[in-house]
XYZ file of C-alpha atoms in Angstrom:
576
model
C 96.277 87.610 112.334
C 92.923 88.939 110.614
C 92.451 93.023 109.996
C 89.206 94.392 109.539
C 88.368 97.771 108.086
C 85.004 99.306 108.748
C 83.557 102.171 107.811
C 80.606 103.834 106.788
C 81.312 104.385 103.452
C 82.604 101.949 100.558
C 85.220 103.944 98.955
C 88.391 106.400 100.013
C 87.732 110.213 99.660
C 90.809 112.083 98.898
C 89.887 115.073 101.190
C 92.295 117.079 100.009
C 91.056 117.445 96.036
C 87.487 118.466 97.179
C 88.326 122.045 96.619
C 88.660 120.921 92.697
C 85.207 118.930 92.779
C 83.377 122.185 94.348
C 85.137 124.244 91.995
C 83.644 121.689 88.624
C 87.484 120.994 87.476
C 87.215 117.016 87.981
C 84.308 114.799 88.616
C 83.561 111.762 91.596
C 85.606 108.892 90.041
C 88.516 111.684 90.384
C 88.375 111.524 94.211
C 86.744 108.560 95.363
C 88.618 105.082 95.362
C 86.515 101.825 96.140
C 87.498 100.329 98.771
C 87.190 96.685 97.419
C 89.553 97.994 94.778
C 92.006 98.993 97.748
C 91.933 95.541 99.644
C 90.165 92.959 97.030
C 93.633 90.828 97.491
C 94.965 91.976 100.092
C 94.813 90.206 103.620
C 91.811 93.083 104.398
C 88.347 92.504 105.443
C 86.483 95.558 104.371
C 83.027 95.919 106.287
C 81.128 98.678 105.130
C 79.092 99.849 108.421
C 78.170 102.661 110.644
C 79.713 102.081 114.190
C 77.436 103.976 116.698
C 79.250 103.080 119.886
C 82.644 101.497 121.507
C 82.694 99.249 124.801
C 86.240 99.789 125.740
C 86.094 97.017 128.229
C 84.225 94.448 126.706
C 86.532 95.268 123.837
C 83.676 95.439 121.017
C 82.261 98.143 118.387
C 78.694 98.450 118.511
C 76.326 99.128 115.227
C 72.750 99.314 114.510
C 72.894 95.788 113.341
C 76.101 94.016 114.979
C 78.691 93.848 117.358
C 82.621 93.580 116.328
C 85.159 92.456 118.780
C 88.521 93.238 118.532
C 91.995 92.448 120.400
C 93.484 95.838 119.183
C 92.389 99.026 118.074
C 93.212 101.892 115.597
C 90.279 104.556 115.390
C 90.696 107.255 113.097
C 87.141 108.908 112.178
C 88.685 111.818 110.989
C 87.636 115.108 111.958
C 84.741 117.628 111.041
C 84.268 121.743 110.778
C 84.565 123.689 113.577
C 82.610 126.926 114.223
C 83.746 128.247 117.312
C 80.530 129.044 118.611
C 80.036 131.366 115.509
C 76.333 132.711 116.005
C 74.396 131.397 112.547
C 78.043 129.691 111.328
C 76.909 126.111 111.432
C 73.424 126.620 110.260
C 73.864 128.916 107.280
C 76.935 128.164 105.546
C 78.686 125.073 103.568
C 81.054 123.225 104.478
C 83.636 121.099 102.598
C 84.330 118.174 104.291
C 82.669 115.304 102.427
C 82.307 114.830 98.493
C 78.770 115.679 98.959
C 79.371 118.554 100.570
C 81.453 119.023 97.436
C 79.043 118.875 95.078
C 76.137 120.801 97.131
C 78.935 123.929 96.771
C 78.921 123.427 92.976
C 75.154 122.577 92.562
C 74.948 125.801 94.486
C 77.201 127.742 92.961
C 76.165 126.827 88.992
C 72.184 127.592 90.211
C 73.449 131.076 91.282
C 74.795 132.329 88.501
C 72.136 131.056 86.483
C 69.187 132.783 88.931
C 71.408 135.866 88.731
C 71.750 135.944 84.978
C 67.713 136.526 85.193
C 67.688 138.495 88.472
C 66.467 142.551 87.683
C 67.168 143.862 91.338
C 70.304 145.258 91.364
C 70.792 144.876 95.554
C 69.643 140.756 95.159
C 71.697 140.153 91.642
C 74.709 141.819 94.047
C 74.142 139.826 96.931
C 73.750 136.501 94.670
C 77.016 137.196 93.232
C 78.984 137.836 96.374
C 80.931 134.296 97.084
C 82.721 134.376 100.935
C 84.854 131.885 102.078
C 85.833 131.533 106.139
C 89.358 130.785 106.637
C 92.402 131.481 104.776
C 94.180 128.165 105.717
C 94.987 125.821 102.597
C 91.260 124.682 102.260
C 89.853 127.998 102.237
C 92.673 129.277 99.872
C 92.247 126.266 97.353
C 88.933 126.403 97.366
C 88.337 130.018 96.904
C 91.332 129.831 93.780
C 88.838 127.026 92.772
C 86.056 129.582 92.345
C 87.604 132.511 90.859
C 88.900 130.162 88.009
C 85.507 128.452 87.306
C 83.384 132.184 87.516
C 85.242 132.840 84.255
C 83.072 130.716 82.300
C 79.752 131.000 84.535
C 79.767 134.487 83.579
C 80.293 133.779 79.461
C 77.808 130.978 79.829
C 74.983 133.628 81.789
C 76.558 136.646 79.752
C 77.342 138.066 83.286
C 79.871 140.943 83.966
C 83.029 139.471 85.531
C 83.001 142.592 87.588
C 80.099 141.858 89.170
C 81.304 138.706 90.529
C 82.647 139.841 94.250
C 84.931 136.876 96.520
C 86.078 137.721 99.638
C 88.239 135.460 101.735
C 87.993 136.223 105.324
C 90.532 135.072 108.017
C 90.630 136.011 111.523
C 94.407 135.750 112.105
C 96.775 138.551 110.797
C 97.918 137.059 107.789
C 96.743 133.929 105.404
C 98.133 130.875 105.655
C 100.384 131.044 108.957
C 102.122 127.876 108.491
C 104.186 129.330 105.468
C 106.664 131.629 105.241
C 106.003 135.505 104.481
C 107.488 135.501 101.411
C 105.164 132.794 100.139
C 102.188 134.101 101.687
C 102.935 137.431 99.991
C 102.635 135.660 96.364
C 99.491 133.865 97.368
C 98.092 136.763 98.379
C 99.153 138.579 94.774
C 98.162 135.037 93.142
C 94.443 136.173 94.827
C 94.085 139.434 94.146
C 94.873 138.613 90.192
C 92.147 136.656 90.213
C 89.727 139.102 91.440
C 89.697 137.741 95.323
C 89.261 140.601 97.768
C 91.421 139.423 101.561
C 90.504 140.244 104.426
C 92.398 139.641 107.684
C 92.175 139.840 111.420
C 88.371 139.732 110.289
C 86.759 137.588 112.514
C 83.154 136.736 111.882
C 80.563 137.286 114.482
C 77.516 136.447 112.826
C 75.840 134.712 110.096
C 72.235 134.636 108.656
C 70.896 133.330 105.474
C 71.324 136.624 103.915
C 74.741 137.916 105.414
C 78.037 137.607 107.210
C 78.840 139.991 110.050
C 82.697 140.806 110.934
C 83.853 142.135 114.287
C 85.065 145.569 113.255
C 81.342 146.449 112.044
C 81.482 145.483 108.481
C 78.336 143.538 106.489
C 78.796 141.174 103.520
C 75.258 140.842 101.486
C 75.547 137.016 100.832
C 73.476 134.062 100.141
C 77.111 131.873 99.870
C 79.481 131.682 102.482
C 81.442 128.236 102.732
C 83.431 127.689 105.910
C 86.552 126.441 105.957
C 87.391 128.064 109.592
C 89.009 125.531 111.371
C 88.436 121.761 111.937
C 88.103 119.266 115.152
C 88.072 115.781 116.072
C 84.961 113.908 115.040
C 81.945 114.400 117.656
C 82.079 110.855 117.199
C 85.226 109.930 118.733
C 84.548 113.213 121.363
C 81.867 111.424 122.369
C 83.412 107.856 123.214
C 84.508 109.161 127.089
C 88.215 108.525 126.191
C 90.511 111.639 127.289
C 90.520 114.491 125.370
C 92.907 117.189 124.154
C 92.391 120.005 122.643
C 89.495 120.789 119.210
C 88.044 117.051 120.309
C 90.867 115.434 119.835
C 91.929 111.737 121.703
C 94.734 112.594 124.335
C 97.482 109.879 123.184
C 100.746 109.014 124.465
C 104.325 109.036 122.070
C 102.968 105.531 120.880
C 99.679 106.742 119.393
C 97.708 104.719 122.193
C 95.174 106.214 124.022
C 95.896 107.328 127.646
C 93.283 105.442 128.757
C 93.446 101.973 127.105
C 96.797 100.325 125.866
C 95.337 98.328 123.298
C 93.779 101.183 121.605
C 95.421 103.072 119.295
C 94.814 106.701 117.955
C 95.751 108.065 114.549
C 95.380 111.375 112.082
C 92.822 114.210 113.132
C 91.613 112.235 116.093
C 95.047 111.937 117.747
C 96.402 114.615 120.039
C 99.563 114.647 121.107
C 101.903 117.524 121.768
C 105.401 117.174 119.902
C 107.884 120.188 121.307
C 104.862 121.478 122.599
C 103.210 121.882 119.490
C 100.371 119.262 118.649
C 100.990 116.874 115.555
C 98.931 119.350 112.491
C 95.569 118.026 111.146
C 97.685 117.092 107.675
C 97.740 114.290 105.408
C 101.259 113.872 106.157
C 100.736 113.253 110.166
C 97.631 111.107 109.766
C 100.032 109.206 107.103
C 102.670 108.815 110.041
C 101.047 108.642 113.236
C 98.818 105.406 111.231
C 102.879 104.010 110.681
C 103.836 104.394 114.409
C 100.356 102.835 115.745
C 100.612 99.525 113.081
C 104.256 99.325 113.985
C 103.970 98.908 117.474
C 100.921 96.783 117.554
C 103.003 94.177 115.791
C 106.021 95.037 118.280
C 103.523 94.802 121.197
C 102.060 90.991 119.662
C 105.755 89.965 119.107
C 106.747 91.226 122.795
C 109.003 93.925 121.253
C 109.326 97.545 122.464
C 107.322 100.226 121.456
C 108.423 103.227 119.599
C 107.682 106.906 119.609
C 105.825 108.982 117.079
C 108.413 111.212 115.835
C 107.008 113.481 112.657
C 109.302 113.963 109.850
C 107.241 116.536 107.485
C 108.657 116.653 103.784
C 106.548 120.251 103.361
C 103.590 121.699 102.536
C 101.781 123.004 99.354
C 98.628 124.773 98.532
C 97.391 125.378 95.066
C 95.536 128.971 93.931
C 93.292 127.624 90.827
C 94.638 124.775 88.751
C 97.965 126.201 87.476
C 99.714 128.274 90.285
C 100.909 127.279 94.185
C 103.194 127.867 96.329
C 105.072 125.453 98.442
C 107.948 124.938 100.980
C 110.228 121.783 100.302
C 112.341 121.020 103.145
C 114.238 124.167 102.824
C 113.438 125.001 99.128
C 110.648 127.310 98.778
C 108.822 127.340 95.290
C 105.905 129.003 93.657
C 104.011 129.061 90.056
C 104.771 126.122 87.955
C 106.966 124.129 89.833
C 105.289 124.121 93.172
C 102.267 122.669 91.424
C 104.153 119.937 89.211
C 105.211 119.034 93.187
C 102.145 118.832 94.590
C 100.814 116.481 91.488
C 104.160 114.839 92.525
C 103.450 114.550 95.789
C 99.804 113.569 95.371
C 101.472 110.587 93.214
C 103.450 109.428 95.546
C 100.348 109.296 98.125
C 97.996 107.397 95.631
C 100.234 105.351 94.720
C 100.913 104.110 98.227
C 97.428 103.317 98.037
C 96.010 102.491 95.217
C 99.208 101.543 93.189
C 99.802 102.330 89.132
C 95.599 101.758 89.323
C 94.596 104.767 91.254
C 97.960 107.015 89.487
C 96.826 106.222 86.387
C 93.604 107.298 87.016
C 94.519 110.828 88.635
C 96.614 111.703 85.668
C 93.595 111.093 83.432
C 91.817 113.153 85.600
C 94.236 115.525 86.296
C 96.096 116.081 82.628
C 94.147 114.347 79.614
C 90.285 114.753 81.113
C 90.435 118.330 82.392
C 87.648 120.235 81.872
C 87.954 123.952 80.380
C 91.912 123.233 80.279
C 92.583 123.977 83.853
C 95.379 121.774 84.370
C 99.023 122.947 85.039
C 99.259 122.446 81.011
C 96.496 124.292 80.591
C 94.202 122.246 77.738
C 97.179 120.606 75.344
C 96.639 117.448 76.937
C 93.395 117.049 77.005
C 92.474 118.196 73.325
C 90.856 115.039 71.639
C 90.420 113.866 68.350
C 89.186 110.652 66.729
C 91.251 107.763 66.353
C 90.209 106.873 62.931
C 92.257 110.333 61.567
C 95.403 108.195 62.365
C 93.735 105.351 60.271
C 95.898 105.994 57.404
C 99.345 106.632 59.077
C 99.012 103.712 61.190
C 98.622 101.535 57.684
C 101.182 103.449 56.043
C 103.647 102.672 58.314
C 102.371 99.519 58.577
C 103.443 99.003 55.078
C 106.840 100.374 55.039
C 107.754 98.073 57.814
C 106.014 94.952 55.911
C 107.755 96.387 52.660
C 111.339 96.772 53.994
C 110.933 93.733 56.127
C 109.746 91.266 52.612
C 112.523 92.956 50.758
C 115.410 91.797 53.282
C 114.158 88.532 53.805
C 114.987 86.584 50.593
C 118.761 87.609 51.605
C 118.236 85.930 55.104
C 116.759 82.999 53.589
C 119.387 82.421 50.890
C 122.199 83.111 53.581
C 122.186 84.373 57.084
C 125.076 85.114 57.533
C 125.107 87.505 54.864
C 125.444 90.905 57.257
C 124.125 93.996 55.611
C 122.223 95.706 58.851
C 125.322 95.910 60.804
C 127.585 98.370 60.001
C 130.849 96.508 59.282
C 134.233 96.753 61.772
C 136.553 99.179 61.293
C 139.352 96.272 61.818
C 136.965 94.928 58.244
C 139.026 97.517 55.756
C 142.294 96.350 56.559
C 141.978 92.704 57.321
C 140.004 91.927 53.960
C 137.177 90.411 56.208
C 133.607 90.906 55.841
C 133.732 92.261 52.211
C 130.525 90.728 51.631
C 129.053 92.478 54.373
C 130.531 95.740 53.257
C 128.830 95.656 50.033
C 125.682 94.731 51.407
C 125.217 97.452 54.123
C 126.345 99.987 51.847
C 123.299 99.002 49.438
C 120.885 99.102 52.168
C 121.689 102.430 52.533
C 118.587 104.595 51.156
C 120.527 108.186 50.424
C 122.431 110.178 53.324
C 122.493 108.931 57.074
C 120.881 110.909 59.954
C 123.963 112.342 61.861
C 125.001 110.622 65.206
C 126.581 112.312 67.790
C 129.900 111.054 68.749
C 129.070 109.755 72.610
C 125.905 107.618 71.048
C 129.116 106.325 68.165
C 131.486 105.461 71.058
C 128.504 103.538 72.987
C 127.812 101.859 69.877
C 131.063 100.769 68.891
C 131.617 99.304 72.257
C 128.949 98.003 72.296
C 129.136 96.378 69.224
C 132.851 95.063 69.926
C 131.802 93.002 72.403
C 128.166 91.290 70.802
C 128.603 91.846 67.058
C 132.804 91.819 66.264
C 135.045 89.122 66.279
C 138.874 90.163 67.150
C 139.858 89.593 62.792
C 136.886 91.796 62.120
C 134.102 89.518 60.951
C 131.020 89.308 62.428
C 129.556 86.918 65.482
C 126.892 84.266 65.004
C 125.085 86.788 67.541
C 124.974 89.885 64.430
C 123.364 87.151 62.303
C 120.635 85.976 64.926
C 120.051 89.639 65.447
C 119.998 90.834 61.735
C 117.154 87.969 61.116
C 115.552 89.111 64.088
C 115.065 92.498 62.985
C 113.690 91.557 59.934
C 111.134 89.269 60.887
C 110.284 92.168 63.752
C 109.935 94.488 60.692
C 107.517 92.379 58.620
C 105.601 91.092 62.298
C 105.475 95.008 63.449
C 104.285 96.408 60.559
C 101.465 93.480 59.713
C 100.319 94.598 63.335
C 100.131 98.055 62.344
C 97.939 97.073 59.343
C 95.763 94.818 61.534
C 95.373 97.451 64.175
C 96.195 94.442 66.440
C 98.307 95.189 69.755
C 98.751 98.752 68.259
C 100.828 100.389 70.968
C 102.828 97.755 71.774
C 103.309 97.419 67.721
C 104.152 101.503 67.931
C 106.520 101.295 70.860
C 108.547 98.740 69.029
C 108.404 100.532 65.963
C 110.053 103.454 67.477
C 112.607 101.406 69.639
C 113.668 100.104 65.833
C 114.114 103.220 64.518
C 116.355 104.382 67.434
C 118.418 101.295 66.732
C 118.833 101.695 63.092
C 119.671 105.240 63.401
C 122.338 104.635 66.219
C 124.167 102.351 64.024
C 124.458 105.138 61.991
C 122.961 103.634 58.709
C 119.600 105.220 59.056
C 118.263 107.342 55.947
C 116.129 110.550 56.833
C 113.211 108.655 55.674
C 113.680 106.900 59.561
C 112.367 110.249 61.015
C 109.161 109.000 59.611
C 108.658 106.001 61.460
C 110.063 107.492 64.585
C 107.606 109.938 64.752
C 104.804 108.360 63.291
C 105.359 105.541 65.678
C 105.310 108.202 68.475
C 101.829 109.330 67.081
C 99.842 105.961 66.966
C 101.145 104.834 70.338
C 97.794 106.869 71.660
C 95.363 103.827 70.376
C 94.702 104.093 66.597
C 94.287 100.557 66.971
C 91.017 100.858 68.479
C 89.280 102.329 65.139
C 88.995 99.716 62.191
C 91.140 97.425 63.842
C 91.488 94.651 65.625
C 91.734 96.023 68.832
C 88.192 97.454 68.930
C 87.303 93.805 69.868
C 90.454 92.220 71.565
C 91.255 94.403 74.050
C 88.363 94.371 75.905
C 88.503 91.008 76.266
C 91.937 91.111 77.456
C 91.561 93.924 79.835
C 88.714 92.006 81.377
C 90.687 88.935 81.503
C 93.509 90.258 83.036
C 91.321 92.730 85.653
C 90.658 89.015 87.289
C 93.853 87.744 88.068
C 94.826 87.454 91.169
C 98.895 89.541 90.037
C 96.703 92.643 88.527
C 94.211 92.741 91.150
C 96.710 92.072 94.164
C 99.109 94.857 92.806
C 96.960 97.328 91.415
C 98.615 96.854 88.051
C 95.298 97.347 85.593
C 93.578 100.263 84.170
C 89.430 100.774 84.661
């Protein structure tokens, strides 16, 4: 079997972060994903190509430059705005569909503020100021949250009055986002109007010009910006291929995702129409996700001579964000709001990107999303992203270094002279009245540095079971196992702490560090001085290697090494 994708562009837009790209809070590499990074080992062919035509008979895709044959089909263009037949809507206002559309919104928006921090008329400076967005569905809502957040700092940066900034979301329908409950709708409407967004529905816009948007009931917004986000329909692209249509441009499809007119053609996402309970399948992420699952299925069933199955949807919810910190969202049954609903939509937008990008792409969106935010819009606002040079945790990363080499050189002339010497291990209770391990007694009691950091009692039960079965014989004494261990730890000791100094596999070095402290202080023999290599080890996990150490030079080389094999590549599992 060979799969070919082809499309016009080399890399994956998430569509639904735009709003956060026209609103400056992340840049490109925070919603694009190359598409040779998607399939580079995967059984993929990834043609990067613009398709101008389809012969449904001859079975081929037709380009400027070549023809493409195929034995099955999956088209999914996507979709693209739609006006409505809005006089002036199409010609005079932006739209948010691409990432360049994006970025021509923010370009826009950034030059406006600047002309108007110059501008002396009072009627132009007003009508430069005066942001409208079309449609109060989750794009327009997201993207107009996106907005009022970022005028906060346009207006410090051009010393502009916040009050002079005007947004007004307009929406034709009685009441803002109709696919959620009232409830919900009612605290993304009070989300709005905190930030300074005026709402205006069963508005519906009859006219646009360069200069203004006209409503139905009379009214006249003064506005060089309006960005619509009104409604969306199949691609003219697919609408144009002479397959039947729905409804909006959409390819009529049966349960199976296959077109009505040609079996071997398959329809998926915003291109697919098909009525489900007499409602058609939404233009979501969610139903492109599973209507592309029903059409793959059953074009293996169909090559295997199986039987086909129906689409059936199974939506898990739906969330839209109002700036960076606050949305609202229904779960299933569970409806949430604030905090919570936007921790799960980061969760959800996880769970997506990892599906196709693996730990790469996640990786790469929390960066984006938590430790590179600009202006601390993140759902944490800014204490993630603060940073500070490496080479101020120069000295605590050699410090510790040198306890652990310290503590480590001190045990080991014991080990040497005799192993089985145990003075790490806390002796068995069964020790005190069977005489055994008297030795061992002594010896753990002089390791001891001062008082121990208190256990609590379920961590002492886990440990003494624990340590009945690897470390206690049945008189008391100790297993070979307690003395393998004991010189394990302290060579780990002397080789974690000579990393530390070296700056030399740092976090891994840190990591360990930490997991040793745990295990010295559940044994219960752990001075407070531990709490300083717990935390400390917590604290250089973040890379102080990379500043007078040697990881400045060796890992690059390893990263680069390992970004070629064919394990990293094939399962994502590498960082860019």
């Amino acid at each position: 079997m060979e799969v070919t994708l082809i499309d016009k562009n080399s890399y994956h837009t998430l569509l639904t972060d735009l709003h956060e790209v026209a609103g400056n809070r992340i840049e490109k590499h925070g919603v694009q994903i190359n598409l040779e990074k998607i399939f580079g080992k995967k059984k993929v062919n990834v043609v990067t190509d613009k398709i101008d035509d389809i012969d449904f008979k001859t079975q081929k895709l037709i380009s400027n430059t070549k023809e493409y044959e195929y034995d099955y089909l999956i088209l999914g263009s996507g979709a693209e705005p739609a006006f409505f037949g809005v006089d002036g809507a199409e010609e005079h206002s932006f739209t948010i569909w691409s990432y360049d559309q994006a970025m021509k919104i923010k370009k826009h928006i950034y030059e406006t503020f600047q002309n108007a921090s110059t501008e002396t008329d009072e009627a132009k400076r007003r009508k430069m100021l005066t942001f409208v967005v079309a449609g109060a569905g989750f794009t327009g809502v997201e993207t107009i949250g996106e907005i009022a957040e970022w005028k906060k700092k346009l207006s410090r940066q051009f010393n502009i009055n916040e009050k002079e900034v005007s947004l007004k979301l307009v929406e034709g329908l009685p009441k803002i986002l109709p696919i959620l409950e009232d409830s919900l709708i009612a605290k993304a409407e009070k989300r709005l109007n905190k930030l300074g967004v005026e709402v205006f529905t069963q508005s519906m816009i009859i006219k646009v010009t360069p200069d203004s948007v006209e409503l139905k009931d009379g009214q006249i917004f003064n506005t060089n910006t309006l960005i619509w986000t009104a409604g969306v329909q199949g691609s003219s692209f697919a609408a144009n291929l002479g397959l039947t249509l729905g409804k909006r441009g959409r390819i009529q499809t049966n349960e199976y995702m296959q077109s009505v007119d040609y079996r071997n053609v398959y329809v998926i996402g915003d291109n697919s129409y098909f009525e489900e309970e007499s409602r058609p399948t939404p233009q979501i992420v969610e139903a492109a996700l599973q209507t592309a699952e029903t059409a793959v299925e059953n074009i293996e069933s169909d090559i295997k001579g199986n039987d086909l199955k129906g689409f059936k949807s199974n939506f898990h919810g739906f969330m839209v964000s109002i700036g960076s910190r606050y949305a609202v969202a229904r779960l299933g049954n569970i409806k949430l709001s604030g905090f919570f609903a936007m921790f799960m939509k980061h969760m959800v937008n996880v769970h997506y990107l990892f599906g196709v990008g693996g730990f790469n792409v996640v990786w790469s969106y929390i960066m984006h999303q938590f430790f590179t935010i600009k202006e601390n819009r993140s759902i944490v606002g800014g204490h993630f992203s603060y940073r500070s040079p490496n080479f101020w945790m120069v000295p605590l990363r050699l410090f510790v270094g040198f306890k652990w080499v310290t503590e480590g050189l001190n045990k080991l002339p014991d080990i040497l002279e005799d192993p089985s010497n145990i003075f790490l291990i806390p002796p068995s209770p069964l020790a005190a009245t069977t005489g055994a391990s008297t030795v061992a007694e002594e010896g753990a009691q002089a390791a001891e540095w001062g008082d121990a950091l208190p256990v609590p009692g379920f961590i002492e039960d886990i440990m003494e079971w624990f340590m009945n079965i690897f470390f206690y014989t049945d008189d008391g004494d100790f297993t070979i196992l307690a003395s393998v261990f004991q010189t394990g730890m302290v060579i780990a000791e002397i080789v974690v702490g000579g990393l530390l100094i070296l700056g030399l596999f740092t976090a891994i070095a840190s990591i360990v560090s930490v997991i040793m402290g745990i295990m010295i202080w559940t044994s219960g023999m752990a001075p407070y001085e531990m709490l300083w290599y717990l935390v400390a080890g917590i604290a250089l996990i973040g890379g102080a290697g990379r500043t007078f150490g040697l990881d400045y030079y060796v890992m690059p080389i390893l990263k680069k090494w390992w970004m070629k094999t064919p394990f990293a590549r094939r399962n994502y599992f590498y960082i860019d």
